[in-house]
PDB file of C-alpha atoms in Angstrom:
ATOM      1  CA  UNK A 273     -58.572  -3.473   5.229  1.00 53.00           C
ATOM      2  CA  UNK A 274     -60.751  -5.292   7.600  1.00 54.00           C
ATOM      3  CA  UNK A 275     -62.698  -3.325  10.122  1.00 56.00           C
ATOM      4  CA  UNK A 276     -61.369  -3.825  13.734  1.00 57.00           C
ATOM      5  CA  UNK A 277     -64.341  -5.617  15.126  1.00 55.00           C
ATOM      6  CA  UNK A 278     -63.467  -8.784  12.314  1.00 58.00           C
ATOM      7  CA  UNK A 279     -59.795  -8.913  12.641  1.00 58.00           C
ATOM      8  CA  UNK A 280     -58.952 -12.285  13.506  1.00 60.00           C
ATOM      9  CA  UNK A 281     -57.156 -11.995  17.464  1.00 59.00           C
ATOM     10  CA  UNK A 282     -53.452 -13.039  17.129  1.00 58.00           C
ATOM     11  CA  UNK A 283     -52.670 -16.473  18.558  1.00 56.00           C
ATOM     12  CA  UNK A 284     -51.797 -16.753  22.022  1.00 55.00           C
ATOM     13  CA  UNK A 285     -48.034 -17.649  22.592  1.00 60.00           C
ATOM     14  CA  UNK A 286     -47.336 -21.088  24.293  1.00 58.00           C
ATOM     15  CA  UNK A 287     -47.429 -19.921  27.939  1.00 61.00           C
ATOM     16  CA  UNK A 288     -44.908 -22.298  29.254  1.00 64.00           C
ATOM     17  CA  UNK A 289     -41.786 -21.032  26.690  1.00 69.00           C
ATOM     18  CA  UNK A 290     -39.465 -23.500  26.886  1.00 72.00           C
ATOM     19  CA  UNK A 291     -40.021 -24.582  30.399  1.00 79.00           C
ATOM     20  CA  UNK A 292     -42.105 -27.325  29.325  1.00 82.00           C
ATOM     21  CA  UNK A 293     -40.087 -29.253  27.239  1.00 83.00           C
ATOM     22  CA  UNK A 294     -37.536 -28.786  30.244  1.00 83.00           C
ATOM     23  CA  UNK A 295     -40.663 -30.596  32.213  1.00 84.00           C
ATOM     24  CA  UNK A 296     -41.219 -33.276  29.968  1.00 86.00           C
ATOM     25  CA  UNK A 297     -37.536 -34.040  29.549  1.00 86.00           C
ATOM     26  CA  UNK A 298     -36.918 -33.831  33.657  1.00 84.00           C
ATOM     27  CA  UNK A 299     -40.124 -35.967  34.096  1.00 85.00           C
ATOM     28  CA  UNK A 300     -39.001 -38.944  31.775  1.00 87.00           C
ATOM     29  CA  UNK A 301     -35.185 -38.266  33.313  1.00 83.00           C
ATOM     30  CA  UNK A 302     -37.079 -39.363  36.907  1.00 80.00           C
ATOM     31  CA  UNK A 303     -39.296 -41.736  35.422  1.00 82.00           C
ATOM     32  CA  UNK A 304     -35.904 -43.980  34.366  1.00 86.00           C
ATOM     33  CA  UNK A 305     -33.758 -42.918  37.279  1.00 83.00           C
ATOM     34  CA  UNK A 306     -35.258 -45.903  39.508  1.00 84.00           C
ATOM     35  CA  UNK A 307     -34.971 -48.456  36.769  1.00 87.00           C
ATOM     36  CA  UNK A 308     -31.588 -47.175  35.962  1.00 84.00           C
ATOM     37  CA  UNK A 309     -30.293 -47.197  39.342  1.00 84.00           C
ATOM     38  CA  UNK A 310     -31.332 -50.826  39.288  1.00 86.00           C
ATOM     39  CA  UNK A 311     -29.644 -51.907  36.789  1.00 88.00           C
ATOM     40  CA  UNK A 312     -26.326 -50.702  38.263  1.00 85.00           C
ATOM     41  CA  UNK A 313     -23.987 -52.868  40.043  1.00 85.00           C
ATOM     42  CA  UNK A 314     -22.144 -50.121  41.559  1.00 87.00           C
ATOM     43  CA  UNK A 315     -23.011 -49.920  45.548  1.00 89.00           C
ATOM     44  CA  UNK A 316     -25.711 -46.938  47.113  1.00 88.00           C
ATOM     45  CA  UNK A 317     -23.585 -44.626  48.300  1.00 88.00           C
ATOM     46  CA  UNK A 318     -21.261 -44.555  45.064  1.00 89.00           C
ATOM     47  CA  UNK A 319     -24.623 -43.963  43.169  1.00 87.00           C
ATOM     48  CA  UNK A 320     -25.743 -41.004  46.080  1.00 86.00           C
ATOM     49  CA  UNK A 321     -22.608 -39.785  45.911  1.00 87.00           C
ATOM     50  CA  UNK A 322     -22.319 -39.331  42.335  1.00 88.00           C
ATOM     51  CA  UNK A 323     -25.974 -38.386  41.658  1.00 84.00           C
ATOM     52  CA  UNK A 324     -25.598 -35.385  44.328  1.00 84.00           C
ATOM     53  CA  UNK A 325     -22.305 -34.563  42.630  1.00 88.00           C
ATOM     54  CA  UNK A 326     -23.934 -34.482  39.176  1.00 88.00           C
ATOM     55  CA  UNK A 327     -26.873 -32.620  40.405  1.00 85.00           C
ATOM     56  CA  UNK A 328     -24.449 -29.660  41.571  1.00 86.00           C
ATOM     57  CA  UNK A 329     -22.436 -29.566  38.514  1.00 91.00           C
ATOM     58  CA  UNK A 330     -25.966 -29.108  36.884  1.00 88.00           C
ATOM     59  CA  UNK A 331     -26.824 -26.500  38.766  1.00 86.00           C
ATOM     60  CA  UNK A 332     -23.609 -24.593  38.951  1.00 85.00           C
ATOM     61  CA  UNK A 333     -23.870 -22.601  35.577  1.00 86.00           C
ATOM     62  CA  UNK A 334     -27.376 -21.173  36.958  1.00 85.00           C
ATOM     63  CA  UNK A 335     -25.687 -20.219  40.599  1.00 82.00           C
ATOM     64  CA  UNK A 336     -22.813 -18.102  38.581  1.00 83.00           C
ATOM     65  CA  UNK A 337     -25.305 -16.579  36.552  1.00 84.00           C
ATOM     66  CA  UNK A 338     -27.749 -15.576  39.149  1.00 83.00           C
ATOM     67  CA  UNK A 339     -24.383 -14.262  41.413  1.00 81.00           C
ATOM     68  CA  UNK A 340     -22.604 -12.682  38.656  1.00 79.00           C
ATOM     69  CA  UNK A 341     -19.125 -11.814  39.277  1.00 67.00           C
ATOM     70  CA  UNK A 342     -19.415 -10.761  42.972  1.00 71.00           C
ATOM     71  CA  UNK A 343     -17.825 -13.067  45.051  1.00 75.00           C
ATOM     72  CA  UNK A 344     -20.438 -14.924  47.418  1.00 78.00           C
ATOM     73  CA  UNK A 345     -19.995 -14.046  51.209  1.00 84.00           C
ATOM     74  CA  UNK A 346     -21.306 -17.111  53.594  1.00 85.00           C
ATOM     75  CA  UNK A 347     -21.291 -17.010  56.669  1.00 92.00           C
ATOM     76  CA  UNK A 348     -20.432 -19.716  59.291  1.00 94.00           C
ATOM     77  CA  UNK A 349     -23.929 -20.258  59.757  1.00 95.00           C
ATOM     78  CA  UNK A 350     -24.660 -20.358  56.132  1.00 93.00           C
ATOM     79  CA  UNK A 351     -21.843 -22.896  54.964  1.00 92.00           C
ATOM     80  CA  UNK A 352     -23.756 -25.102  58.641  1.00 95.00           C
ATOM     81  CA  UNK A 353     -26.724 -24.645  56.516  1.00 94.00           C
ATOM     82  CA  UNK A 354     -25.637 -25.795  53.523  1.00 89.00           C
ATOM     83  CA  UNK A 355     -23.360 -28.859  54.355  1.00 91.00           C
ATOM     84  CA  UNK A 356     -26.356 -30.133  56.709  1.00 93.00           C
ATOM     85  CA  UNK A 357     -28.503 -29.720  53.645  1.00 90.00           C
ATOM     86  CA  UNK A 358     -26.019 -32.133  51.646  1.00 85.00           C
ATOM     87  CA  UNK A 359     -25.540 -34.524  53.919  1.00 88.00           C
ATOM     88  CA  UNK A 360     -29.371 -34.290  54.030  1.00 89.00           C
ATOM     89  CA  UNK A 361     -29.596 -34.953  50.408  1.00 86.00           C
ATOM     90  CA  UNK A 362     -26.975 -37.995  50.719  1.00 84.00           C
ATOM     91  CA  UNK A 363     -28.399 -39.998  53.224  1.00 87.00           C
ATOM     92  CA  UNK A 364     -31.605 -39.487  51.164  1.00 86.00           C
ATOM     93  CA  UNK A 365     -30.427 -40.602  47.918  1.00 86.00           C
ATOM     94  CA  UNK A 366     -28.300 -43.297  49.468  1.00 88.00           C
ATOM     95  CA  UNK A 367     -31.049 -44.582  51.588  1.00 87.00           C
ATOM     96  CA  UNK A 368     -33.568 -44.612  48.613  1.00 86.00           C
ATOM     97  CA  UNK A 369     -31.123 -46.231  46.452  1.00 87.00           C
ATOM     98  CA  UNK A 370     -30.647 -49.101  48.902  1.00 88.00           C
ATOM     99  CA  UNK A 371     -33.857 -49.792  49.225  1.00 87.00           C
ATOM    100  CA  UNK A 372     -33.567 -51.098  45.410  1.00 86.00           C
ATOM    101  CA  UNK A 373     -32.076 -53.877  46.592  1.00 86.00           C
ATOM    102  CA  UNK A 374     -34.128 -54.674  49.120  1.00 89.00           C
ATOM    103  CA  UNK A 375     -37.748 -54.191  47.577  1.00 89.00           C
ATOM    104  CA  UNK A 376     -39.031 -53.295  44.082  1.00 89.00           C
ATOM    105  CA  UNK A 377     -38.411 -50.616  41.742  1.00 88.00           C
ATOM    106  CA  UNK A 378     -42.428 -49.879  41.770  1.00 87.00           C
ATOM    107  CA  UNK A 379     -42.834 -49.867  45.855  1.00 88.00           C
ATOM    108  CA  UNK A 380     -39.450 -48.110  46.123  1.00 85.00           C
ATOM    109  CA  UNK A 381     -40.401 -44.703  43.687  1.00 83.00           C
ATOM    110  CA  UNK A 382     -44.012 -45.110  45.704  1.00 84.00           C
ATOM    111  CA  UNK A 383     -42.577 -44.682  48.825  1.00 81.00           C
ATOM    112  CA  UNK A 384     -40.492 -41.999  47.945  1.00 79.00           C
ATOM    113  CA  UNK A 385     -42.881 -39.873  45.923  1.00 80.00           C
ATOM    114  CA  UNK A 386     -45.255 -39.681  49.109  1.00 84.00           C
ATOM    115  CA  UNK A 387     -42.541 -37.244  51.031  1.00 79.00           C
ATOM    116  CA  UNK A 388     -44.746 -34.067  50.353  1.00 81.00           C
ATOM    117  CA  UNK A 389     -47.755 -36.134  52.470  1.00 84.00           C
ATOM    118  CA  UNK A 390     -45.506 -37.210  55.373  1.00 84.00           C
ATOM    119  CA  UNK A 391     -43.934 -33.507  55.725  1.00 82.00           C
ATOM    120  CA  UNK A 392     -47.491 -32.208  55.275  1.00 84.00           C
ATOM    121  CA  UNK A 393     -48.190 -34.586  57.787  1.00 87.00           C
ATOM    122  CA  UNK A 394     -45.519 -33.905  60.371  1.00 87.00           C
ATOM    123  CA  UNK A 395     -46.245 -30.011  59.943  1.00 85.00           C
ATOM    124  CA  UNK A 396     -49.708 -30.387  61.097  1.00 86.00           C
ATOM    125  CA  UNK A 397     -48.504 -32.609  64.039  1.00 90.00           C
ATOM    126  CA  UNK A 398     -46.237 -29.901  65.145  1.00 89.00           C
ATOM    127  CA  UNK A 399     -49.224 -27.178  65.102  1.00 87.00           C
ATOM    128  CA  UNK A 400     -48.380 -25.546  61.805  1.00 85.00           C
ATOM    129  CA  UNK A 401     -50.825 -24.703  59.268  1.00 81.00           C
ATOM    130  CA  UNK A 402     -50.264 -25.621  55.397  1.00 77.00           C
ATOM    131  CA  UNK A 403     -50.979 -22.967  52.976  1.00 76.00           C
ATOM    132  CA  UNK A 404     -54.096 -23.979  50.578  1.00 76.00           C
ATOM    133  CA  UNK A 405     -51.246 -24.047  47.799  1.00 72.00           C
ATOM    134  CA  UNK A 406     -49.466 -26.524  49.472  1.00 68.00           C
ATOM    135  CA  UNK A 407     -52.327 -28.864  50.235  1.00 67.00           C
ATOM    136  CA  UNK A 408     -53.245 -28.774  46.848  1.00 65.00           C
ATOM    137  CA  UNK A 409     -49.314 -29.614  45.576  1.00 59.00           C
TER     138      UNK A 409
END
């Protein structure tokens, strides 16, 4: 038996789990959405429609597991909330997805990967100050 000061520490465990392999696959799933989109002949707001659509029945499983059973009580204002945040997401995804047909697949995905700088940048117009985690996101 080896004295405790030469034992051999135990491997670390992969810190991410699986959540890195659900990284890499949702990175290469956006990486070929653009070029995908593309290569559709189906108009924008079939493709927004059906992209938001998909994108909820993806998330559903995880919103009945983190709500159990229990039914979900909304109110007015919450339903307001969440309706304005679809229609959000549509006219995002349906706006983007023109814009494939009007410019290329490469200045398209550029323009819509700098959001996080233009909402950085209207929160400091409006006064508000980012969190150092944000600036550095």
């Amino acid at each position: 038996m080896e004295p405790e000061s030469l034992a051999q520490p135990s491997p670390a465990p992969w810190p991410f789990g699986r959540d890195a392999g659900l990284l890499a696959l949702a990175i290469v799933a956006v990486s070929f959405g653009a070029i995908l989109a593309r290569w559709t002949l189906a108009p924008a707001l079939t493709l927004a429609f059906w992209r938001t659509f998909g994108g909820g029945l993806l998330l559903l499983p995880g919103f009945v597991r983190a709500t159990g059973a229990a039914p979900v009580r909304w109110t007015k204002r919450d339903l307001v909330w969440i309706a304005a945040g679809g229609v959000a997401l549509a006219v995002h995804f349906w706006s983007w997805l023109e814009s494939l047909n009007h410019t290329s697949v490469a200045v398209s995905v550029t323009l819509v990967t700098t959001t996080p700088f233009f909402v950085a940048l209207a929160e400091r117009i409006a006064g508000r100050k980012l969190a150092r985690r944000s600036q550095l996101a």
